[in-house]
CSV table of C-alpha atoms in Angstrom, one decimal:
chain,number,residue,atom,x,y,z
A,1,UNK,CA,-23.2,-12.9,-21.7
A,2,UNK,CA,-20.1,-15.0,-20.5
A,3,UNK,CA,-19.9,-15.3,-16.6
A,4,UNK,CA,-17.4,-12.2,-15.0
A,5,UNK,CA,-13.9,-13.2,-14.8
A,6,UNK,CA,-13.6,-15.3,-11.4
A,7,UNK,CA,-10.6,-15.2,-10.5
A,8,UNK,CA,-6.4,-13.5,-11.0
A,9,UNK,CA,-3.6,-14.5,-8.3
A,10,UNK,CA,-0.6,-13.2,-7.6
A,11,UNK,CA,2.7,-14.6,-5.3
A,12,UNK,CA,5.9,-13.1,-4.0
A,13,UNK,CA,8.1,-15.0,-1.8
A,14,UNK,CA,11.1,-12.7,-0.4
A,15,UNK,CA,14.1,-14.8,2.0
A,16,UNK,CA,13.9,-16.7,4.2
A,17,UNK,CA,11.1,-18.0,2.2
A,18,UNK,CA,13.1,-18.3,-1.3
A,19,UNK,CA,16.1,-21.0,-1.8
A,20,UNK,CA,18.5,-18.4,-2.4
A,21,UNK,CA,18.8,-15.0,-1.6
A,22,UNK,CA,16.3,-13.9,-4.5
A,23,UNK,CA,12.3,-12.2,-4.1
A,24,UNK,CA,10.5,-14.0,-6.2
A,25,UNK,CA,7.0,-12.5,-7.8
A,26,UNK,CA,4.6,-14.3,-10.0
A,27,UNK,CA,1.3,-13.9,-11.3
A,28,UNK,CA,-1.5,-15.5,-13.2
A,29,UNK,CA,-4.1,-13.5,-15.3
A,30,UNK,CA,-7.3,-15.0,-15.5
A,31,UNK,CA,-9.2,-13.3,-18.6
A,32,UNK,CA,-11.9,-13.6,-21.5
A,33,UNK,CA,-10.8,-17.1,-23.1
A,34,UNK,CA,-10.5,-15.0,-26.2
A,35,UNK,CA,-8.8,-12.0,-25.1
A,36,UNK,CA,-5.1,-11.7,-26.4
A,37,UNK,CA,-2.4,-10.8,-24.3
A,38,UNK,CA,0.7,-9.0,-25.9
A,39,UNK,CA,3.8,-8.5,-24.3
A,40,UNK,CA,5.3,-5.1,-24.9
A,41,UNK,CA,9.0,-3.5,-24.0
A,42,UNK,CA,9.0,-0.1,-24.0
A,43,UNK,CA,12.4,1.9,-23.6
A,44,UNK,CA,13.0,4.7,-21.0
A,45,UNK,CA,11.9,8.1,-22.2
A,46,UNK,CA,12.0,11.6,-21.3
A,47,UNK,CA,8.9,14.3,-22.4
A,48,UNK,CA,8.2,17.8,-22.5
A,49,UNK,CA,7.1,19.6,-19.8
A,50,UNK,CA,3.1,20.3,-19.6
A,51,UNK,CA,2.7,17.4,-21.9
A,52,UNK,CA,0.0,14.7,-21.9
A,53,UNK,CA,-0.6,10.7,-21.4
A,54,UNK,CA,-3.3,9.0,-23.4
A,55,UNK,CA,-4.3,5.8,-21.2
A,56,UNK,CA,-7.1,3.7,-22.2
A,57,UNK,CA,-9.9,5.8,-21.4
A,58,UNK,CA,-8.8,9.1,-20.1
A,59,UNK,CA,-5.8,11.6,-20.5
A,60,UNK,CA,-3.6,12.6,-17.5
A,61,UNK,CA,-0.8,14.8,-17.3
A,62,UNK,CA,2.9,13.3,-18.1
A,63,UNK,CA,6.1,13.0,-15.8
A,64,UNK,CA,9.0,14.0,-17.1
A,65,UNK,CA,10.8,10.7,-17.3
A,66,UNK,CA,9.6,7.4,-17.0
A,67,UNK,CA,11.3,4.0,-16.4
A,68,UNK,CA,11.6,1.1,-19.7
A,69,UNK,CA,8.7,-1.1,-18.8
A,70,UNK,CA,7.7,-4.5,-20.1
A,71,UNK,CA,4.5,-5.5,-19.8
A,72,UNK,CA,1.9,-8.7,-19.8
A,73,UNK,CA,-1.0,-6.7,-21.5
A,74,UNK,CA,-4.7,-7.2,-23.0
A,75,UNK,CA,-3.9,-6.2,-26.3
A,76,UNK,CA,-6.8,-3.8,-26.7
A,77,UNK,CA,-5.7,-1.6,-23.5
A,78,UNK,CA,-2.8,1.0,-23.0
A,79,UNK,CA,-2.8,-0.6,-18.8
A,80,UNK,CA,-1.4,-3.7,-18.2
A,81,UNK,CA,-2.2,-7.0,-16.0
A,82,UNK,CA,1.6,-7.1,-15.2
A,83,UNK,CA,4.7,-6.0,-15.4
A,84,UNK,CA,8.3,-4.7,-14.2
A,85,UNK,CA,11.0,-2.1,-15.3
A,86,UNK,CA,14.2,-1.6,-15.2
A,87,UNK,CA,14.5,-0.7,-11.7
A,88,UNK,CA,13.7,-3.7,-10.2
A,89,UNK,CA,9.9,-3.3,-9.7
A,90,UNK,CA,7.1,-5.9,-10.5
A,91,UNK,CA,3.2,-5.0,-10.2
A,92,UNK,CA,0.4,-7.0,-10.7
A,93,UNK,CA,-3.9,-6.1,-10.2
A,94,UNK,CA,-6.6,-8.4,-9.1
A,95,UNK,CA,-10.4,-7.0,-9.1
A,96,UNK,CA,-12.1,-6.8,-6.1
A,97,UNK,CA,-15.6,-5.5,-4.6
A,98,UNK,CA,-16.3,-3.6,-1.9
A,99,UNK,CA,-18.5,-1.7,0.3
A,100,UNK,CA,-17.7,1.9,-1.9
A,101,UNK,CA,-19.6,1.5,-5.2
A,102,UNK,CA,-17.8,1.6,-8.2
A,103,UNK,CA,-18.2,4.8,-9.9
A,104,UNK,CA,-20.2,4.7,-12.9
A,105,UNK,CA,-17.8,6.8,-16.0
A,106,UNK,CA,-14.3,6.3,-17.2
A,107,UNK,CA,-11.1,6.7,-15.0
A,108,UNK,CA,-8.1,5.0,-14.9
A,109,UNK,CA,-8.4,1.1,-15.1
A,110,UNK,CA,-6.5,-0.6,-12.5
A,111,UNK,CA,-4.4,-2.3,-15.4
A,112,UNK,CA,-3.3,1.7,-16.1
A,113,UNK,CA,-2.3,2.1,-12.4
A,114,UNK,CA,-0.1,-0.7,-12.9
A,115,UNK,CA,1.7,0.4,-15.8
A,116,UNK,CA,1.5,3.9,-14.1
A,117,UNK,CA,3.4,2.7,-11.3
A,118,UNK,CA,5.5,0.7,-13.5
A,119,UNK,CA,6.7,3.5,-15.4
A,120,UNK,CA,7.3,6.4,-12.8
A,121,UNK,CA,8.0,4.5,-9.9
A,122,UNK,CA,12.1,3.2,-8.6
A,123,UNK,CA,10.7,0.5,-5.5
A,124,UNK,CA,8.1,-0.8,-4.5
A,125,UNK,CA,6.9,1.9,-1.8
A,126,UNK,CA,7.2,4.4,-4.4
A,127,UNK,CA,4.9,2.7,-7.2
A,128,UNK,CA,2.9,2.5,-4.5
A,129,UNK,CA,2.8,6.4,-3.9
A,130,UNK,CA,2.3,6.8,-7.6
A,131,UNK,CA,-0.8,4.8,-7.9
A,132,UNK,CA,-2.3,6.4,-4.7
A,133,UNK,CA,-1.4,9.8,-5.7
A,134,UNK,CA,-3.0,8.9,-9.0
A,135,UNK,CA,-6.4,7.7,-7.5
A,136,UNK,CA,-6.6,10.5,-5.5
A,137,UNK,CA,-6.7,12.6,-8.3
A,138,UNK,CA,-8.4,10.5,-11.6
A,139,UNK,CA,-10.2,7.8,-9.4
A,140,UNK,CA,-10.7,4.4,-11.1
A,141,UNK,CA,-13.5,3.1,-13.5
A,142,UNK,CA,-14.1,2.3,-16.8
A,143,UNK,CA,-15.2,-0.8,-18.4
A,144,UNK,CA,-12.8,-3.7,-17.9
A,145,UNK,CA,-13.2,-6.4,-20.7
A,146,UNK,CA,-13.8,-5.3,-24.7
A,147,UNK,CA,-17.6,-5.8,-24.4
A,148,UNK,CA,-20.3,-3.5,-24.4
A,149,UNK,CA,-22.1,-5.2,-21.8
A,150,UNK,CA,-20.7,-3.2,-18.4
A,151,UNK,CA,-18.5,-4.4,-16.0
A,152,UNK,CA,-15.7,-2.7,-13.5
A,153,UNK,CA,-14.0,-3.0,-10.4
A,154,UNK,CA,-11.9,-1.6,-7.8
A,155,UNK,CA,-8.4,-3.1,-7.3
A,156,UNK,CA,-5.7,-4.6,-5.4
A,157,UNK,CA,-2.3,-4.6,-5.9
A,158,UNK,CA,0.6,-6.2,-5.0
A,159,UNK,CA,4.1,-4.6,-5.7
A,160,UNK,CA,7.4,-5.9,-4.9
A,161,UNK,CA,11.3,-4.9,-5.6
A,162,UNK,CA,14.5,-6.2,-4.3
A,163,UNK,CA,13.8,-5.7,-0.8
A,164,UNK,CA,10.1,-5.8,0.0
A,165,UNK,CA,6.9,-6.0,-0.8
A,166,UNK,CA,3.7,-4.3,-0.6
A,167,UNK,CA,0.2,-5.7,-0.7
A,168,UNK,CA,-2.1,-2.4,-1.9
A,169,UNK,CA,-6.2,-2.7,-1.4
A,170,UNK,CA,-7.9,0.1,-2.3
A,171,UNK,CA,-11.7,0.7,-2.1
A,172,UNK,CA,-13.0,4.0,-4.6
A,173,UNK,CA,-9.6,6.6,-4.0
A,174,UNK,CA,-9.7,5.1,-0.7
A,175,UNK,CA,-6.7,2.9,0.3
A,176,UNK,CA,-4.9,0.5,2.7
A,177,UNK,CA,-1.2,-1.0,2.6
A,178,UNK,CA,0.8,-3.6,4.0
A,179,UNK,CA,4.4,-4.0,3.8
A,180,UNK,CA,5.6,-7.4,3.4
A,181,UNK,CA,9.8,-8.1,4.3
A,182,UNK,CA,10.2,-11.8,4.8
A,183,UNK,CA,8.3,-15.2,4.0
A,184,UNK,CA,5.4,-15.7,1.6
A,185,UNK,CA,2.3,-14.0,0.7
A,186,UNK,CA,-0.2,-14.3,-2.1
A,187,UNK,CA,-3.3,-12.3,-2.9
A,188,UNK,CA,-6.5,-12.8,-4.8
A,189,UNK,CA,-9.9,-11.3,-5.8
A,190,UNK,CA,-10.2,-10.3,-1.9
A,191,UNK,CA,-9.7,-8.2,0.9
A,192,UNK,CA,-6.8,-9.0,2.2
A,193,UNK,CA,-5.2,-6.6,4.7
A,194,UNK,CA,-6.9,-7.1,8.3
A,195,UNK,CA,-5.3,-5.2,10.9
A,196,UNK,CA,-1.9,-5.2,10.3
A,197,UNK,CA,-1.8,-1.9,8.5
A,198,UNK,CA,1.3,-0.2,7.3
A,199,UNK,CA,-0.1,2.9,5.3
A,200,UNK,CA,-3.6,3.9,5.0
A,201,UNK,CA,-5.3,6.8,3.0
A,202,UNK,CA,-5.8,9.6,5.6
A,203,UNK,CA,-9.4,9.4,5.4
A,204,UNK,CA,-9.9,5.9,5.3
A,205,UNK,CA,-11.4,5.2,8.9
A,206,UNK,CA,-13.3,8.8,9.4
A,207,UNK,CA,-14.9,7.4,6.1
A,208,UNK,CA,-15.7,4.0,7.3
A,209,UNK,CA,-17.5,6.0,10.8
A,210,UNK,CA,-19.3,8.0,8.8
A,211,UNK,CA,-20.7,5.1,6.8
A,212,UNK,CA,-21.5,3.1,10.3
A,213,UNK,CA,-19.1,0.4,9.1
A,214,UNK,CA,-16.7,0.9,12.1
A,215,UNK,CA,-18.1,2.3,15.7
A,216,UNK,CA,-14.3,4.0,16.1
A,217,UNK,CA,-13.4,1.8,19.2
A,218,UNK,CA,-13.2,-1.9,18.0
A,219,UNK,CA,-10.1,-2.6,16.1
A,220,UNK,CA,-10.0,-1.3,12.8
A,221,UNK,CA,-9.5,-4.6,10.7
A,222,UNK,CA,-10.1,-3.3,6.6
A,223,UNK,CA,-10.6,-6.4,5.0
A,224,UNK,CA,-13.7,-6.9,7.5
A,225,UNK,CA,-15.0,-3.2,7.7
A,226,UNK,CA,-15.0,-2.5,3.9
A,227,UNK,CA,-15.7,-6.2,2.2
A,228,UNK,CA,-19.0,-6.1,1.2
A,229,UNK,CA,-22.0,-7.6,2.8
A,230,UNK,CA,-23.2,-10.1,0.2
A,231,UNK,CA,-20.0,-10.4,-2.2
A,232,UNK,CA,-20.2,-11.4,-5.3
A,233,UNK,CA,-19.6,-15.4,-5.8
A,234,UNK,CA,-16.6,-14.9,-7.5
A,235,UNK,CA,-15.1,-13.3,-4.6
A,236,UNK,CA,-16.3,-16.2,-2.7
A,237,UNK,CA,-14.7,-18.9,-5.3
A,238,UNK,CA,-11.4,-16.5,-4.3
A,239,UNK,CA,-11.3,-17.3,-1.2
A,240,UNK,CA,-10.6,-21.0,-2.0
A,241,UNK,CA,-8.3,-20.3,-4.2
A,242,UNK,CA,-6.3,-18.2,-1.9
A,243,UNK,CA,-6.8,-20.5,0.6
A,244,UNK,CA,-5.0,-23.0,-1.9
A,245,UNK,CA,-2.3,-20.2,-3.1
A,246,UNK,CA,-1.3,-20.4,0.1
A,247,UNK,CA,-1.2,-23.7,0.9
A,248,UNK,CA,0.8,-24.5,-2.1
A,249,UNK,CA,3.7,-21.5,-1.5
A,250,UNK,CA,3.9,-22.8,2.5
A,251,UNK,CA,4.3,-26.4,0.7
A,252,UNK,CA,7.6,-24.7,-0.5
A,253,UNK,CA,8.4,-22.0,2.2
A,254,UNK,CA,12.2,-21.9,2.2
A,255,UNK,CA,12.7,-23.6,-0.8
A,256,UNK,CA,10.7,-21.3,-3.6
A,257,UNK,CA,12.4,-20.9,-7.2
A,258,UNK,CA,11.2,-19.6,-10.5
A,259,UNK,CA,10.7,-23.3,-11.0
A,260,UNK,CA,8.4,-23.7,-8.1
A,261,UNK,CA,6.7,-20.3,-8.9
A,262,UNK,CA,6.0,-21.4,-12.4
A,263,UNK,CA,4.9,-24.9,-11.1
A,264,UNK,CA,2.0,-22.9,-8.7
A,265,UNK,CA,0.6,-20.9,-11.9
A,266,UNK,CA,0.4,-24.3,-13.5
A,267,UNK,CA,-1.7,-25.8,-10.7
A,268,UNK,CA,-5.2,-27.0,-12.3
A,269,UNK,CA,-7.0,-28.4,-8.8
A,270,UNK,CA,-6.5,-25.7,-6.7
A,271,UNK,CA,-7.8,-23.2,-9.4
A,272,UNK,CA,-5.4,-20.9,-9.6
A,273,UNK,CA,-4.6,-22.5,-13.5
A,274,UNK,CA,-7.8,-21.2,-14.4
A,275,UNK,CA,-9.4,-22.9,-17.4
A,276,UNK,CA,-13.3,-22.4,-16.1
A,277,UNK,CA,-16.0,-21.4,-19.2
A,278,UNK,CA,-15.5,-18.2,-21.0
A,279,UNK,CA,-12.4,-18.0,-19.0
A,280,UNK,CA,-9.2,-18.7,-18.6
A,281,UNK,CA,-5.2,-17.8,-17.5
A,282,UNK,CA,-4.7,-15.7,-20.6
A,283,UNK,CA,-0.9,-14.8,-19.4
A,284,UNK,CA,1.5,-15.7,-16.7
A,285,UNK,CA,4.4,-14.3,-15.3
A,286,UNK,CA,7.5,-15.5,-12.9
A,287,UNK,CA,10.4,-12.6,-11.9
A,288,UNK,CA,13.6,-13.3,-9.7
A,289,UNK,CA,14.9,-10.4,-8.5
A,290,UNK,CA,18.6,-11.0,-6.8
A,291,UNK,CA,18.8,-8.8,-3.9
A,292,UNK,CA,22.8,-8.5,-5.1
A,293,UNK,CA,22.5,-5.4,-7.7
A,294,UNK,CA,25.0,-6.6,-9.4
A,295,UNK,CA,23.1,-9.5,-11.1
A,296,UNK,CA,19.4,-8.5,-13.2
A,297,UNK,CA,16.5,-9.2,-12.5
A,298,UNK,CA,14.7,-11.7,-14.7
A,299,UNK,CA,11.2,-11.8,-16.0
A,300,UNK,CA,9.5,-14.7,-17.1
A,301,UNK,CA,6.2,-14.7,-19.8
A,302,UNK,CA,4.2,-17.0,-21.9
A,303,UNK,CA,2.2,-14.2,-23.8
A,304,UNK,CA,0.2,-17.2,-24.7
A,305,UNK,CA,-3.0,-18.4,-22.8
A,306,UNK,CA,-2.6,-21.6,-20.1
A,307,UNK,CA,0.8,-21.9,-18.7
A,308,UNK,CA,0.0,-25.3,-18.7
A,309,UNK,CA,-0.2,-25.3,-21.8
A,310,UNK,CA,3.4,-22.7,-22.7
A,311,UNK,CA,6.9,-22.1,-22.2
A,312,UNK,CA,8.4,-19.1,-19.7
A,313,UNK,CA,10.4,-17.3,-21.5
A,314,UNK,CA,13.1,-14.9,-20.1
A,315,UNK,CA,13.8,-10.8,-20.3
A,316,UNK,CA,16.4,-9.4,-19.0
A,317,UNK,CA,16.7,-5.4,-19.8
A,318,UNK,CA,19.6,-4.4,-21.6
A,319,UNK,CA,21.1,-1.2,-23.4
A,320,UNK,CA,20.2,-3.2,-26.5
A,321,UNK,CA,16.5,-4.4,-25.4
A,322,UNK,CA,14.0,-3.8,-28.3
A,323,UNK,CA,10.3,-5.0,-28.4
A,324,UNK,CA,9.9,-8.6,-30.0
A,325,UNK,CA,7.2,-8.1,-32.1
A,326,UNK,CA,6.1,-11.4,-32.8
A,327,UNK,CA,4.8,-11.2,-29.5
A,328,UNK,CA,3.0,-7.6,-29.8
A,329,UNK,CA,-0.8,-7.5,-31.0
A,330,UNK,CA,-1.7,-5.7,-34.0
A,331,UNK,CA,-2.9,-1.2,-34.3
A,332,UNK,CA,-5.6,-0.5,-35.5
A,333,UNK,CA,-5.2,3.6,-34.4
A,334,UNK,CA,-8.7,5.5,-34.4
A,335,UNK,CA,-10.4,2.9,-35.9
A,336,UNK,CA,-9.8,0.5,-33.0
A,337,UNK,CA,-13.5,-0.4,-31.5
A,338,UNK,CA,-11.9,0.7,-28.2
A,339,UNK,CA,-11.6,4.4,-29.4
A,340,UNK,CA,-15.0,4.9,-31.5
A,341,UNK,CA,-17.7,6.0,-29.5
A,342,UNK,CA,-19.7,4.3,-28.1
A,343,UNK,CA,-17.2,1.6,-27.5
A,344,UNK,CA,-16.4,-2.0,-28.4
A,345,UNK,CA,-19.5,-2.8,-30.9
A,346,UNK,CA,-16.9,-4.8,-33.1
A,347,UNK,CA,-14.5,-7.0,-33.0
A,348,UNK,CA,-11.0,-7.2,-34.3
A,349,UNK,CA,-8.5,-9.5,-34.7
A,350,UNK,CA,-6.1,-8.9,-32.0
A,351,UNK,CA,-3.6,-12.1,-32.0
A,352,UNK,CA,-0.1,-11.7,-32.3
A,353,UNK,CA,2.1,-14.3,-34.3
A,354,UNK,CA,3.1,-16.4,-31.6
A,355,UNK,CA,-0.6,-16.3,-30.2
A,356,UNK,CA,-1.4,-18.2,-33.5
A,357,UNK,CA,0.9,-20.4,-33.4
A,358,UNK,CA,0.6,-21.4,-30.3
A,359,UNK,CA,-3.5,-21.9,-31.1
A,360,UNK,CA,-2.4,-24.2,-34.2
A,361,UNK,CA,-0.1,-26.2,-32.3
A,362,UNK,CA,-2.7,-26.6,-29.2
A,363,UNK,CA,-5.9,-27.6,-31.6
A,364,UNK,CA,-2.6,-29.9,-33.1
A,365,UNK,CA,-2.3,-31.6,-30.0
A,366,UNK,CA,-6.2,-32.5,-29.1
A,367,UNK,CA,-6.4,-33.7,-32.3
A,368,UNK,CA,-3.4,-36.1,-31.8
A,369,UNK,CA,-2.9,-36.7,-28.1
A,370,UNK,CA,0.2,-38.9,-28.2
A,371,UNK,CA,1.8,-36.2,-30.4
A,372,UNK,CA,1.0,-33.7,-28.1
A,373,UNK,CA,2.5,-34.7,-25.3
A,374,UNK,CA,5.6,-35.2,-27.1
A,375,UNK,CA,5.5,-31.9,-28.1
A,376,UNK,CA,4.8,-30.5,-24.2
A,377,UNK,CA,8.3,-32.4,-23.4
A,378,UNK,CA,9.9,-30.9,-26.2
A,379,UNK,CA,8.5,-27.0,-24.8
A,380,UNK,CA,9.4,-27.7,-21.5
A,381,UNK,CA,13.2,-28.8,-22.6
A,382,UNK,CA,13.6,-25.4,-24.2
A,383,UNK,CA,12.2,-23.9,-21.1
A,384,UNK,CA,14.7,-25.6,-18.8
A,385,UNK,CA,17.4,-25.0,-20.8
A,386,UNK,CA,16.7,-21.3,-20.5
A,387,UNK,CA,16.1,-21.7,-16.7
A,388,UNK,CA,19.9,-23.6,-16.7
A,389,UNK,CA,21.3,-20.4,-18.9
A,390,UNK,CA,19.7,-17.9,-16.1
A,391,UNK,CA,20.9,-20.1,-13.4
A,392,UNK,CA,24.1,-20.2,-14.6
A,393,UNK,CA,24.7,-16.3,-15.0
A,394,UNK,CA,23.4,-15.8,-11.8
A,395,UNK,CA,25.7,-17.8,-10.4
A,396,UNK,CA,28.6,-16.0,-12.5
A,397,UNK,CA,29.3,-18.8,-14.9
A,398,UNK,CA,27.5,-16.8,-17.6
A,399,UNK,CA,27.8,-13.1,-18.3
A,400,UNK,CA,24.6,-11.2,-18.1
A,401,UNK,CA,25.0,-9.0,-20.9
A,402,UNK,CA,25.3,-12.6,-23.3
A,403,UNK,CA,21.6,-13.1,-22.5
A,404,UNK,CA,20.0,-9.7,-23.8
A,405,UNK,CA,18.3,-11.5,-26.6
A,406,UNK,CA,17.2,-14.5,-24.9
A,407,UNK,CA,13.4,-13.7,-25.0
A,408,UNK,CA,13.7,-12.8,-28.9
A,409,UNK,CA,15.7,-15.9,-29.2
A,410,UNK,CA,13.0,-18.2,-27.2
A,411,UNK,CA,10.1,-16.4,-28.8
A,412,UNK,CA,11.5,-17.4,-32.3
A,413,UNK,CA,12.5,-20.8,-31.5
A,414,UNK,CA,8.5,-21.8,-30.1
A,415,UNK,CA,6.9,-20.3,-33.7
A,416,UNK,CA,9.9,-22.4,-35.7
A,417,UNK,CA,8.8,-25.5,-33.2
A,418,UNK,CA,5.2,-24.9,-33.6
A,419,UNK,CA,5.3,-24.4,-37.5
């Protein structure tokens, strides 16, 4: 059996922190080396009432209306790692331990509660609300990788908009939360949230009592009362690399761009470019979001492994924003391994067209190393001349609505370079 996944990290700086008067949120996931990670726009869509939501493991019932999403995704899930919509929201999960078991049994994956949030929620505060909500009611569990051998989690989250951010830490359906306004902040496969609580789950410290994890007089500090006793290593190896997460984003507090965001995910010594075994940074994600509503937000994916390694390239939502399916894994519908019972005793082939490519072009470049790194130059042109176009329309040279096919346009453009 491969080792568990050690590590996912994910950044937001919001002004004074950021060069301009942008939040920027970014995120690595760190995954199976083989897993494939899709990126999938869905539109905004209304449903019938008393209708019903398929998510990977477990039904729940539907809203009304939910928000276009698009998401960083292991294609064998319905949840996602990352995301945004149209309403100015990014999300992003990290696994974490505590001292409340993990429930044996499916419930929501922590990748659903992202996309949940994603998808019925208009800031920050009230993806937030949604996942809570949610975990009250479903809980979370479920095996987390496509292998039979078990393996789960509880989550954090952290969830930003224009305006603010909000680191969520949840331990079972219990919860903490901490708004973040200004500065810099990164989380990863830790407890985070001490005592500077902002929103807690009403039964949170009558819970911790109970248990004799808190006496009721010292200060309540939740990272400390709930982290287990003897963590796992991996959330040991996580504190380095938050340790170096945050290092890295003070290196640049004041000064943080997408181009200093993406420059963090692509940092190899400090571990948070994760290329370690069986796993590795399977996808990567930068957004800007201009606190001026009259610009859009952009969002930034490789939807291939090892940012390293691949190109950001940009989606903006439009009126006219379809999925790129060069970058969407195949169906398989009930045959999928993921929905016979009992689960994932075969494999399939899950790559997407530009996942290929990308694997012919890498094994390309180890084979010829001088080629290869004239091919990285080449990729990372194409990226900053994207970065220049989105520059340039936020800064009203270039109007928005030109640039609704960008991420079609750069998609196409790698798998014509590659080939």
């Amino acid at each position: 059996m491969a080792e568990a996944p050690m590590s996912c990290d994910c950044f937001v700086s919001l002004p004074p922190g950021s060069r301009d008067d942008h939040v920027i949120f970014g995120k690595n996931s760190d995954r199976p080396r083989d897993e494939v990670q899709e990126v999938a726009h869905y539109p905004a869509a209304s449903h019938p009432p008393g209708s019903t939501l398929e998510c990977t493991y477990i039904q729940i019932p539907q809203v009304e209306q939910t928000h276009a999403v698009v998401l960083s995704k292991p294609a064998w899930m319905w949840g996602a790692e990352m995301g945004a919509n149209d309403q100015g929201v990014c999300v992003g999960n990290e696994a974490v331990w505590t001292r409340e078991p993990v429930v044996p049994g499916e419930a929501l994956l922590g990748m659903d509660l992202v996309r949940l949030g994603l998808e019925r929620g208009d800031s920050a505060w009230a993806a937030l609300t949604v996942i809570t909500a949610l975990l009250e009611q479903h809980g979370q569990g479920g095996q987390c990788k496509e292998d039979p051998v078990p393996f789960s989690y509880h989550n954090t989250f952290l969830l930003v908009d224009r305006n603010e951010a909000w680191v969520l830490e949840t331990a079972g359906k219990l919860w903490v939360a901490q708004k973040v306004t200004e500065g810099v902040k990164n989380i990863s496969n830790q407890l985070t949230v001490g005592a500077e609580i902002s929103a807690e789950h009403p039964e949170l410290r009558s819970v911790a009592q109970a248990q004799g994890w808190w006496d009721g007089e010292r200060e309540f500090n939740f990272s400390q009362v709930f982290s287990p006793e003897n963590p796992p290593a991996r959330m040991e190896l996580a504190k380095q690399r938050y340790k170096g997460g945050t290092e890295l984003l003070q290196q640049h507090d004041g000064s943080v761009t997408a181009e200093v965001m993406m420059s963090i995910l692509r940092d190899k010594p400090s571990g948070i470019c994760m290329d370690s075994g069986g796993f590795c940074t399977t996808g990567s994600m930068v957004s800007v979001l201009p606190r001026d509503t009259s610009l859009p937000c952009i969002h930034f994916f490789t939807a291939t492994p090892d940012p390293s390694r691949s190109i950001f390239k940009p989606f903006i939502f439009s009126d006219c924003s379809t999925r790129v399916l060069r970058v969407v894994s195949p169906q398989f519908g009930p045959d999928d391994p993921v929905r016979k019972q009992p689960r994932f005793q075969s494999q399939v082939d899950r790559r997407h067209d530009l996942y290929k490519a990308h694997q012919v072009a890498l094994n390309a470049m180890e084979t010829n190393p001088d080629e290869g790194s004239v091919v990285h130059e080449i990729l990372r042109d194409l990226e900053s001349q994207c970065l220049s176009e989105i520059s340039a329309m936020l800064s009203g040279e270039i109007p928005g609505d030109e640039l609704g096919d960008l991420f079609f346009d750069c998609v196409d453009t790698e798998i014509k370079f590659y080939h």
